[in-house]
C-alpha cells in the first residue's frame, strides 16, 4: 500500500487564491490594526480561522440545492432532512435552526432558569454565553489531562466523572441537565470516548438528569472512537455515531461543521417534554418549525451533507491531515496540543516565543507572524481572547498562549499543508524578529474580534 493518504475527491470547481507578497501583507496587517480578524478574506492565502461554514460542498449537495422546496410550511425538504436526522440520532423530534448558537439559545431559553448549573467537558464560547445570559453557571469539568497541552492521551475530551458526581451530590437540585461537547473544541478538538459517554449518561440518569450533547463534530468524534477505542475498530462510523446518540436525550448541532454545509443547525429531542417550549421559542426567534431560519435548499444540502460527513474514507483523510501537520510540527520542534485534534491543530506559542512576556501577547504575536510570513490566518486562543482589562486598568492573562489552525472541510490539499508547515518552521527560525503587541483600543466583551493593536516597545 502506498503510504500517501490522498484526498478522497476530485476537484470540479475552484476558487483562485489571491497571492500577496510580504510587503503587501505588512501594509494590509497594519491597515487591519494588527488584528487578523479585520483583514479582508481575499488578502489571506490559507484561511484557517475556522472550520465552521467554510467547507466545500459536493456536486451532490449543489445538485440537491436545486431541488429545495421553499414552501413556508410543511416543505418536502424538511421531511427529507428530518428522516436523515432521525436515522442518525434515533431521536424523533427534529427542530431546524439557522446555526448552532441559535439551537443553544432556543433550547436553553425553553428549559433553563436563573441560578442553575450546567456541567460540560468544556462549554464552547457561545454555549457558555447563552447559558450565562440566562443566569446559569456553565461549569467546565474536563479531565485533568485535557488541560495539559504537551500530554498525549487518546480521549482528552473526556469529562471528569468524579467531579460531576460530587457536583450532582452537592448541587443536584440546581442542575437541569448535563452537557457534553463532541469533540471538545475548547480543549483542542479532542474526542470523548464511548466509555466516558456511557458512564456519564448513566451517572446523570441515576440522578434523574437528561444528557444534552453538543454534537457539531460528532462524525469526527465517532471516527476517533473507531481508531482509538478498544472494541470499535470493526464497527462502521455510522453505527458508532448511532450508539453515541443513543446515550443522549437531546442534542444541539451546528451543521456548519460535520453537517458539511455553509449554514445550518438543529436541535433533536428524544422525548416529548421539551418539544412544545422549544417549538414556541423557535417560532419567535428563527421561524416556522419546518424551516427554522433556513431556506428549503439549505435543508436539502444538509440532508446530503450529514451522510457525506460520515463517509469513512473522508474521515480517515480528514483526521490524518491534522495528524500529518502535527508530525511536521514535531519534527520542527514546535509545541502543539497533543495529539492533533480532529478539526484543528493548536500551536503552543510559548514554544516559539519562550522569552516574550505575556504582556506582549505571544500567541497574538505568533498569529500575526504567520500571516506576515506566509499569508496564513489562525486564531489566537490566549490572553487577548480570554484575558480582560479590569476597571482599575489592570490586565488579567490566560494560562495558555495558543494559536488555533482550524481546517475547512475538503478545501485545502496536502501541498497547502506542506506549505503551512514550512511557513511555521520559518517563523520559528526567525522568532527573534517577532514583535509583541499592545492593545490600543478594545471593546468590553469578546475583545479579540475587534480590538486594535500597535507593536509593543
Ligand atoms: N458548539 C461548538 C463546540 C462549536 O465549536 C461552535 C462553533 C458552536 C457550538 C456554535 O455554532 O457557530 O454554528 O453558531 N464553533 C465555531 C468555531 C465558530 O470556530 O469553533 P455556530
Short mmCIF file of C-alpha atoms and ligand atoms in Angstrom, two decimals:
data_model
loop_
_atom_site.label_atom_id
_atom_site.label_comp_id
_atom_site.label_asym_id
_atom_site.label_seq_id
_atom_site.Cartn_x
_atom_site.Cartn_y
_atom_site.Cartn_z
CA UNK A 1 0.00 0.00 0.00
CA UNK A 2 1.40 3.44 -0.86
CA UNK A 3 1.77 5.42 2.35
CA UNK A 4 0.38 8.68 0.99
CA UNK A 5 -3.24 9.07 2.00
CA UNK A 6 -4.78 11.04 -0.86
CA UNK A 7 -7.67 13.50 -0.74
CA UNK A 8 -10.62 11.17 -1.48
CA UNK A 9 -12.20 13.54 -4.02
CA UNK A 10 -11.51 15.23 -7.32
CA UNK A 11 -11.89 18.97 -7.69
CA UNK A 12 -14.64 20.12 -10.01
CA UNK A 13 -14.92 23.80 -9.18
CA UNK A 14 -12.10 26.01 -7.99
CA UNK A 15 -11.66 29.36 -6.33
CA UNK A 16 -8.36 31.09 -7.15
CA UNK A 17 -6.20 32.27 -4.28
CA UNK A 18 -5.06 35.84 -4.36
CA UNK A 19 -1.28 35.89 -3.95
CA UNK A 20 0.36 38.61 -1.86
CA UNK A 21 3.95 39.50 -1.07
CA UNK A 22 5.39 40.03 2.38
CA UNK A 23 5.45 43.78 1.71
CA UNK A 24 1.74 43.69 0.78
CA UNK A 25 0.96 41.77 3.95
CA UNK A 26 2.86 44.24 6.11
CA UNK A 27 0.70 47.06 4.76
CA UNK A 28 -2.51 45.02 4.98
CA UNK A 29 -1.87 43.92 8.58
CA UNK A 30 -1.06 47.49 9.60
CA UNK A 31 -4.32 48.63 7.99
CA UNK A 32 -6.09 45.88 9.95
CA UNK A 33 -4.64 47.31 13.19
CA UNK A 34 -2.56 44.14 13.68
CA UNK A 35 -5.75 42.09 14.09
CA UNK A 36 -6.21 39.30 11.50
CA UNK A 37 -9.98 39.32 12.12
CA UNK A 38 -10.01 42.76 10.47
CA UNK A 39 -8.32 41.60 7.25
CA UNK A 40 -10.30 41.08 4.09
CA UNK A 41 -10.50 37.34 3.38
CA UNK A 42 -9.20 37.88 -0.18
CA UNK A 43 -5.89 39.02 1.31
CA UNK A 44 -5.45 35.69 3.14
CA UNK A 45 -3.73 32.82 1.36
CA UNK A 46 -4.53 29.92 3.73
CA UNK A 47 -7.57 30.77 5.84
CA UNK A 48 -7.55 28.60 8.94
CA UNK A 49 -9.59 30.98 11.09
CA UNK A 50 -12.33 28.38 11.48
CA UNK A 51 -13.69 25.10 10.17
CA UNK A 52 -17.21 26.43 10.62
CA UNK A 53 -19.24 27.02 7.49
CA UNK A 54 -16.06 27.26 5.42
CA UNK A 55 -16.13 23.79 3.82
CA UNK A 56 -16.64 22.88 0.17
CA UNK A 57 -19.94 21.27 -0.74
CA UNK A 58 -20.03 18.28 -3.05
CA UNK A 59 -21.53 18.12 -6.53
CA UNK A 60 -24.35 16.06 -4.99
CA UNK A 61 -25.07 18.80 -2.47
CA UNK A 62 -25.10 21.51 -5.15
CA UNK A 63 -27.44 19.31 -7.17
CA UNK A 64 -29.75 18.83 -4.16
CA UNK A 65 -29.88 22.59 -3.69
CA UNK A 66 -31.81 22.92 -6.96
CA UNK A 67 -34.50 20.60 -5.61
CA UNK A 68 -35.17 22.64 -2.45
CA UNK A 69 -38.84 23.07 -1.60
CA UNK A 70 -39.27 26.68 -0.48
CA UNK A 71 -42.79 26.27 0.93
CA UNK A 72 -43.26 28.18 4.16
CA UNK A 73 -44.95 25.28 5.94
CA UNK A 74 -44.56 21.54 5.52
CA UNK A 75 -41.87 21.60 2.81
CA UNK A 76 -40.75 18.27 1.41
CA UNK A 77 -37.15 19.29 2.13
CA UNK A 78 -37.97 19.44 5.84
CA UNK A 79 -39.38 15.90 5.92
CA UNK A 80 -36.45 14.59 3.97
CA UNK A 81 -33.90 16.11 6.36
CA UNK A 82 -35.97 15.07 9.36
CA UNK A 83 -35.74 11.43 8.24
CA UNK A 84 -31.94 11.68 7.93
CA UNK A 85 -31.56 13.29 11.39
CA UNK A 86 -33.94 10.77 12.96
CA UNK A 87 -31.99 7.95 11.35
CA UNK A 88 -28.64 9.08 12.74
CA UNK A 89 -29.73 10.37 16.16
CA UNK A 90 -32.58 7.95 16.86
CA UNK A 91 -34.44 11.00 18.22
CA UNK A 92 -37.99 11.56 16.93
CA UNK A 93 -38.16 15.36 17.27
CA UNK A 94 -36.15 17.46 14.84
CA UNK A 95 -36.08 21.26 15.07
CA UNK A 96 -34.02 23.12 12.42
CA UNK A 97 -32.21 26.36 13.33
CA UNK A 98 -30.01 28.65 11.29
CA UNK A 99 -26.82 27.69 13.17
CA UNK A 100 -25.53 26.13 16.40
CA UNK A 101 -25.83 29.11 18.71
CA UNK A 102 -29.47 29.56 17.69
CA UNK A 103 -30.11 25.95 18.71
CA UNK A 104 -28.46 26.70 22.06
CA UNK A 105 -30.44 29.88 22.59
CA UNK A 106 -33.77 28.27 21.78
CA UNK A 107 -33.16 25.11 23.86
CA UNK A 108 -31.69 26.85 26.92
CA UNK A 109 -34.34 29.59 26.75
CA UNK A 110 -37.01 26.89 26.87
CA UNK A 111 -35.62 24.77 29.71
CA UNK A 112 -33.14 26.72 31.89
CA UNK A 113 -33.70 29.01 34.85
CA UNK A 114 -31.57 31.59 36.66
CA UNK A 115 -29.37 30.11 39.38
CA UNK A 116 -28.94 26.71 37.72
CA UNK A 117 -25.64 24.95 36.96
CA UNK A 118 -24.80 23.06 33.76
CA UNK A 119 -21.72 20.78 33.76
CA UNK A 120 -19.87 20.06 30.48
CA UNK A 121 -16.40 18.87 29.49
CA UNK A 122 -15.82 22.38 28.11
CA UNK A 123 -18.52 24.79 27.03
CA UNK A 124 -17.82 26.40 23.67
CA UNK A 125 -17.89 30.26 23.91
CA UNK A 126 -21.43 30.64 22.51
CA UNK A 127 -22.74 27.81 24.70
CA UNK A 128 -21.28 29.48 27.76
CA UNK A 129 -22.55 32.90 26.68
CA UNK A 130 -26.09 31.61 26.05
CA UNK A 131 -26.18 29.95 29.50
CA UNK A 132 -24.63 32.88 31.35
CA UNK A 133 -27.07 35.26 29.65
CA UNK A 134 -29.86 33.32 31.41
CA UNK A 135 -28.04 33.47 34.75
CA UNK A 136 -26.89 29.84 34.52
CA UNK A 137 -23.45 28.83 35.76
CA UNK A 138 -21.58 26.97 32.94
CA UNK A 139 -19.17 24.59 34.70
CA UNK A 140 -16.18 23.10 32.78
CA UNK A 141 -15.21 19.68 34.15
CA UNK A 142 -12.87 18.15 31.57
CA UNK A 143 -10.39 15.51 32.88
CA UNK A 144 -7.09 17.00 34.18
CA UNK A 145 -5.19 15.51 31.18
CA UNK A 146 -7.33 17.75 28.97
CA UNK A 147 -5.64 20.84 30.38
CA UNK A 148 -2.04 19.85 29.64
CA UNK A 149 -1.09 20.71 26.03
CA UNK A 150 2.04 18.55 25.78
CA UNK A 151 0.47 15.43 27.29
CA UNK A 152 -0.80 12.87 24.77
CA UNK A 153 -3.98 10.99 25.76
CA UNK A 154 -6.41 9.27 23.35
CA UNK A 155 -9.56 10.88 24.78
CA UNK A 156 -8.56 14.23 26.21
CA UNK A 157 -12.13 15.47 25.78
CA UNK A 158 -13.50 13.11 28.49
CA UNK A 159 -15.45 14.66 31.33
CA UNK A 160 -14.22 14.10 34.88
CA UNK A 161 -16.89 11.75 36.25
CA UNK A 162 -15.75 12.06 39.87
CA UNK A 163 -16.19 15.83 39.78
CA UNK A 164 -19.56 15.52 38.03
CA UNK A 165 -20.69 13.08 40.72
CA UNK A 166 -19.56 15.39 43.50
CA UNK A 167 -21.44 18.26 41.87
CA UNK A 168 -24.58 16.14 41.47
CA UNK A 169 -24.39 15.21 45.16
CA UNK A 170 -23.90 18.73 46.49
CA UNK A 171 -25.82 20.84 43.95
CA UNK A 172 -28.08 18.25 42.29
CA UNK A 173 -31.28 20.23 42.58
CA UNK A 174 -29.72 23.14 40.66
CA UNK A 175 -28.70 21.01 37.67
CA UNK A 176 -31.32 20.87 34.87
CA UNK A 177 -29.21 18.56 32.63
CA UNK A 178 -25.63 17.58 31.90
CA UNK A 179 -23.91 18.61 28.67
CA UNK A 180 -21.07 17.05 26.70
CA UNK A 181 -19.28 18.58 23.69
CA UNK A 182 -18.03 16.18 20.99
CA UNK A 183 -15.34 16.75 20.01
CA UNK A 184 -14.18 19.13 22.71
CA UNK A 185 -13.35 22.23 20.64
CA UNK A 186 -12.25 24.47 23.50
CA UNK A 187 -9.94 21.71 24.77
CA UNK A 188 -8.17 21.27 21.41
CA UNK A 189 -10.67 19.39 19.22
CA UNK A 190 -10.16 16.33 21.41
CA UNK A 191 -12.54 13.36 21.35
CA UNK A 192 -14.67 11.83 24.10
CA UNK A 193 -14.61 8.02 24.42
CA UNK A 194 -17.75 5.88 24.22
CA UNK A 195 -16.90 4.54 27.67
CA UNK A 196 -16.97 8.08 29.06
CA UNK A 197 -20.21 8.96 27.25
CA UNK A 198 -21.87 5.78 28.52
CA UNK A 199 -20.73 6.28 32.12
CA UNK A 200 -21.65 9.99 32.14
CA UNK A 201 -25.14 9.25 30.78
CA UNK A 202 -25.64 6.51 33.38
CA UNK A 203 -24.46 8.79 36.18
CA UNK A 204 -26.84 11.55 35.09
CA UNK A 205 -29.66 9.03 34.79
CA UNK A 206 -29.13 7.79 38.35
CA UNK A 207 -29.69 11.39 39.43
CA UNK A 208 -32.69 11.82 37.15
CA UNK A 209 -30.93 14.27 34.79
CA UNK A 210 -31.02 14.24 30.99
CA UNK A 211 -27.88 14.37 28.83
CA UNK A 212 -27.71 17.10 26.17
CA UNK A 213 -24.87 16.66 23.69
CA UNK A 214 -23.29 19.44 21.62
CA UNK A 215 -22.65 17.38 18.50
CA UNK A 216 -21.10 19.77 15.93
CA UNK A 217 -18.25 17.34 15.32
CA UNK A 218 -20.00 14.03 16.06
CA UNK A 219 -18.62 12.33 12.94
CA UNK A 220 -15.01 13.21 13.76
CA UNK A 221 -15.59 12.02 17.33
CA UNK A 222 -17.05 8.73 16.05
CA UNK A 223 -14.04 8.18 13.78
CA UNK A 224 -11.66 8.78 16.69
CA UNK A 225 -13.58 6.13 18.67
CA UNK A 226 -13.20 3.69 15.77
CA UNK A 227 -9.46 4.37 15.54
CA UNK A 228 -8.62 4.55 19.25
CA UNK A 229 -11.14 2.78 21.47
CA UNK A 230 -10.83 -0.98 22.05
CA UNK A 231 -13.73 -2.92 20.54
CA UNK A 232 -14.69 -0.38 17.87
CA UNK A 233 -12.17 -0.97 15.08
CA UNK A 234 -14.54 -3.18 13.07
CA UNK A 235 -17.66 -1.11 13.60
CA UNK A 236 -18.93 1.34 10.99
CA UNK A 237 -18.60 5.00 11.93
CA UNK A 238 -22.30 5.39 11.37
CA UNK A 239 -23.14 2.68 13.91
CA UNK A 240 -20.70 4.29 16.38
CA UNK A 241 -22.44 7.64 15.88
CA UNK A 242 -25.81 5.98 16.44
CA UNK A 243 -24.53 4.41 19.66
CA UNK A 244 -23.20 7.80 20.85
CA UNK A 245 -26.58 9.42 20.22
CA UNK A 246 -28.40 6.55 21.94
CA UNK A 247 -26.96 7.79 25.25
CA UNK A 248 -28.25 11.35 24.79
CA UNK A 249 -31.70 12.76 25.49
CA UNK A 250 -31.23 15.83 23.32
CA UNK A 251 -28.61 17.49 21.17
CA UNK A 252 -27.67 20.84 19.68
CA UNK A 253 -25.86 20.84 16.36
CA UNK A 254 -24.00 23.42 14.36
CA UNK A 255 -24.28 21.82 10.92
CA UNK A 256 -21.55 24.19 9.71
CA UNK A 257 -19.05 21.58 10.90
CA UNK A 258 -19.79 17.87 10.37
CA UNK A 259 -23.02 18.71 8.54
CA UNK A 260 -20.76 19.81 5.65
CA UNK A 261 -22.80 22.93 4.89
CA UNK A 262 -22.07 26.65 4.94
CA UNK A 263 -25.06 27.45 7.15
CA UNK A 264 -27.40 25.40 9.30
CA UNK A 265 -28.07 23.78 12.64
CA UNK A 266 -30.70 21.90 14.62
CA UNK A 267 -31.99 20.61 17.92
CA UNK A 268 -33.05 16.97 18.26
CA UNK A 269 -35.09 15.71 21.21
CA UNK A 270 -35.79 12.17 22.36
CA UNK A 271 -38.92 12.63 24.45
CA UNK A 272 -41.88 14.96 24.31
CA UNK A 273 -41.41 17.11 27.40
CA UNK A 274 -39.31 19.91 25.88
CA UNK A 275 -40.89 19.85 22.42
CA UNK A 276 -43.57 22.46 22.99
CA UNK A 277 -41.47 25.16 24.70
CA UNK A 278 -38.69 24.60 22.16
CA UNK A 279 -41.05 24.95 19.15
CA UNK A 280 -42.59 28.08 20.70
CA UNK A 281 -39.17 29.64 21.23
CA UNK A 282 -38.19 28.68 17.69
CA UNK A 283 -41.18 30.42 16.14
CA UNK A 284 -40.28 33.65 17.92
CA UNK A 285 -36.59 33.65 17.08
CA UNK A 286 -35.98 31.55 13.98
CA UNK A 287 -39.14 30.78 12.03
CA UNK A 288 -41.85 28.20 11.46
CA UNK A 289 -40.89 24.73 12.77
CA UNK A 290 -40.46 23.22 9.29
CA UNK A 291 -37.73 25.64 8.22
CA UNK A 292 -36.33 27.23 11.41
CA UNK A 293 -34.24 30.01 9.87
CA UNK A 294 -33.13 28.03 6.81
CA UNK A 295 -34.17 28.01 3.18
CA UNK A 296 -35.53 24.78 1.70
CA UNK A 297 -32.35 24.47 -0.35
CA UNK A 298 -30.25 24.63 2.85
CA UNK A 299 -32.26 21.73 4.29
CA UNK A 300 -31.56 19.72 1.12
CA UNK A 301 -27.80 20.38 1.24
CA UNK A 302 -27.70 19.35 4.90
CA UNK A 303 -29.59 16.10 4.31
CA UNK A 304 -26.82 15.09 1.87
CA UNK A 305 -24.02 16.64 3.97
CA UNK A 306 -24.85 14.66 7.11
CA UNK A 307 -24.45 11.42 5.18
CA UNK A 308 -21.24 12.56 3.45
CA UNK A 309 -19.75 13.68 6.76
CA UNK A 310 -19.93 10.05 7.95
CA UNK A 311 -18.02 8.67 4.95
CA UNK A 312 -15.07 6.73 6.35
CA UNK A 313 -12.62 7.44 3.53
CA UNK A 314 -13.31 11.13 4.01
CA UNK A 315 -12.96 10.94 7.81
CA UNK A 316 -9.75 8.93 7.63
CA UNK A 317 -8.24 11.57 5.32
CA UNK A 318 -9.64 14.37 7.48
CA UNK A 319 -8.10 13.16 10.75
CA UNK A 320 -4.89 12.12 9.04
CA UNK A 321 -4.46 15.63 7.65
CA UNK A 322 -4.33 17.19 11.11
CA UNK A 323 -2.06 14.41 12.36
CA UNK A 324 0.23 14.94 9.34
CA UNK A 325 0.67 18.63 10.14
CA UNK A 326 1.32 17.62 13.75
CA UNK A 327 4.15 15.31 12.64
CA UNK A 328 5.79 18.11 10.71
CA UNK A 329 5.50 20.48 13.68
CA UNK A 330 7.00 17.83 15.93
CA UNK A 331 9.97 17.48 13.55
CA UNK A 332 10.44 21.27 13.60
CA UNK A 333 10.37 21.39 17.41
CA UNK A 334 7.15 23.38 17.63
CA UNK A 335 4.83 22.55 20.51
CA UNK A 336 1.12 21.96 19.99
CA UNK A 337 -1.82 20.48 21.86
CA UNK A 338 -1.21 16.74 21.62
CA UNK A 339 -2.46 14.72 19.95
CA UNK A 340 -3.58 16.83 16.98
CA UNK A 341 -7.34 17.47 17.15
CA UNK A 342 -9.97 16.43 14.64
CA UNK A 343 -10.67 19.79 13.05
CA UNK A 344 -7.66 21.79 14.16
CA UNK A 345 -4.11 21.94 15.46
CA UNK A 346 -3.42 24.30 18.35
CA UNK A 347 0.13 25.71 18.35
CA UNK A 348 1.73 26.43 21.71
CA UNK A 349 3.14 29.94 21.20
CA UNK A 350 5.40 29.62 24.24
CA UNK A 351 7.48 27.01 22.43
CA UNK A 352 8.16 29.51 19.62
CA UNK A 353 8.44 32.64 21.76
CA UNK A 354 9.65 31.40 25.16
CA UNK A 355 11.08 34.77 26.18
CA UNK A 356 8.25 37.06 25.15
CA UNK A 357 6.47 38.48 28.22
CA UNK A 358 2.77 37.68 28.45
CA UNK A 359 2.09 41.45 28.45
CA UNK A 360 3.14 41.40 24.79
CA UNK A 361 0.60 38.68 23.96
CA UNK A 362 2.83 35.95 22.48
CA UNK A 363 0.02 33.95 20.83
CA UNK A 364 -1.29 37.10 19.17
CA UNK A 365 2.24 37.90 18.04
CA UNK A 366 2.60 34.39 16.58
CA UNK A 367 -0.70 34.73 14.77
CA UNK A 368 0.49 37.97 13.16
CA UNK A 369 3.85 36.40 12.28
CA UNK A 370 2.13 33.50 10.46
CA UNK A 371 0.23 36.00 8.36
CA UNK A 372 3.27 38.13 7.60
CA UNK A 373 5.47 35.16 6.75
CA UNK A 374 3.06 33.14 4.63
CA UNK A 375 -0.42 34.67 4.49
CA UNK A 376 -1.80 32.10 6.95
CA UNK A 377 -4.67 33.16 9.19
CA UNK A 378 -5.26 31.37 12.50
CA UNK A 379 -6.93 32.42 15.73
CA UNK A 380 -5.29 33.43 18.97
CA UNK A 381 -6.59 31.44 21.91
CA UNK A 382 -4.73 33.18 24.67
CA UNK A 383 -4.69 36.34 26.74
CA UNK A 384 -6.39 38.55 24.18
CA UNK A 385 -9.31 36.14 23.82
CA UNK A 386 -9.57 35.16 27.48
CA UNK A 387 -7.80 37.95 29.36
CA UNK A 388 -9.57 41.10 30.48
CA UNK A 389 -8.86 44.71 31.28
CA UNK A 390 -10.25 45.30 34.77
CA UNK A 391 -11.98 48.52 35.78
CA UNK A 392 -8.86 49.65 37.64
CA UNK A 393 -6.84 49.33 34.39
CA UNK A 394 -5.00 46.13 35.34
CA UNK A 395 -4.96 43.18 32.90
CA UNK A 396 -5.70 39.53 33.57
CA UNK A 397 -3.95 36.84 31.49
CA UNK A 398 -4.80 33.32 30.31
CA UNK A 399 -2.66 30.35 31.46
CA UNK A 400 -2.17 29.15 27.85
CA UNK A 401 -0.97 31.03 24.77
CA UNK A 402 -2.27 29.03 21.79
CA UNK A 403 -2.94 29.67 18.12
CA UNK A 404 -5.69 27.52 16.61
CA UNK A 405 -5.31 26.50 12.99
CA UNK A 406 -8.75 25.11 12.05
CA UNK A 407 -9.22 23.31 8.77
CA UNK A 408 -12.17 23.89 6.45
CA UNK A 409 -13.54 20.58 5.14
CA UNK A 410 -12.49 19.41 1.65
CA UNK A 411 -10.89 22.78 0.83
CA UNK A 412 -7.10 22.61 1.23
CA UNK A 413 -4.86 19.91 -0.24
CA UNK A 414 -1.71 18.28 1.07
CA UNK A 415 0.50 20.85 -0.63
CA UNK A 416 -1.27 23.62 1.29
CA UNK A 417 -0.41 21.75 4.48
CA UNK A 418 3.21 21.24 3.39
CA UNK A 419 3.43 24.96 2.63
CA UNK A 420 1.97 25.82 6.05
CA UNK A 421 4.42 23.53 7.83
CA UNK A 422 7.28 25.29 6.03
CA UNK A 423 5.94 28.71 6.95
CA UNK A 424 5.54 27.75 10.62
CA UNK A 425 9.08 26.35 10.76
CA UNK A 426 10.38 29.53 9.12
CA UNK A 427 8.55 31.66 11.67
CA UNK A 428 10.21 29.67 14.45
CA UNK A 429 13.63 30.11 12.82
CA UNK A 430 13.09 33.88 12.76
CA UNK A 431 11.46 34.02 16.20
CA UNK A 432 13.91 36.65 17.43
CA UNK A 433 12.44 39.15 14.99
CA UNK A 434 8.83 38.59 16.04
CA UNK A 435 7.39 41.58 17.79
CA UNK A 436 4.81 41.53 20.53
CA UNK A 437 1.80 43.83 20.58
CA UNK A 438 -0.09 46.13 22.90
CA UNK A 439 -3.81 46.84 22.84
CA UNK A 440 -4.68 50.40 21.90
CA UNK A 441 -8.45 50.06 21.62
CA UNK A 442 -10.79 47.36 22.86
CA UNK A 443 -14.49 46.70 23.38
CA UNK A 444 -15.72 45.44 26.73
CA UNK A 445 -16.79 41.95 25.58
CA UNK A 446 -15.29 39.46 23.09
CA UNK A 447 -12.47 41.89 22.51
CA UNK A 448 -10.40 39.70 20.17
CA UNK A 449 -12.83 40.23 17.27
CA UNK A 450 -12.42 43.99 17.03
CA UNK A 451 -9.56 45.15 19.30
CA UNK A 452 -6.88 47.34 17.71
CA UNK A 453 -3.17 46.91 18.38
CA UNK A 454 0.22 48.53 17.95
CA UNK A 455 3.67 46.95 18.17
CA UNK A 456 4.90 46.64 21.77
CA UNK A 457 8.03 48.57 22.59
N1 LIG B 1 -20.52 24.40 19.82
C1 LIG B 1 -19.25 24.18 19.42
C2 LIG B 1 -18.45 23.08 20.04
C3 LIG B 1 -18.68 25.00 18.42
O1 LIG B 1 -17.42 24.77 18.03
C4 LIG B 1 -19.46 26.03 17.84
C5 LIG B 1 -18.89 26.92 16.82
C6 LIG B 1 -20.78 26.20 18.28
C7 LIG B 1 -21.28 25.37 19.27
C8 LIG B 1 -21.66 27.30 17.74
O2 LIG B 1 -22.08 27.02 16.46
O3 LIG B 1 -21.08 28.86 15.06
O4 LIG B 1 -22.97 27.45 14.23
O5 LIG B 1 -23.36 29.12 16.00
N2 LIG B 1 -17.66 27.00 16.57
C9 LIG B 1 -17.01 27.80 15.55
C10 LIG B 1 -15.51 27.72 15.72
C11 LIG B 1 -17.49 29.20 15.43
O6 LIG B 1 -14.78 28.48 15.03
O7 LIG B 1 -15.03 26.89 16.50
P1 LIG B 1 -22.37 28.18 15.38
#
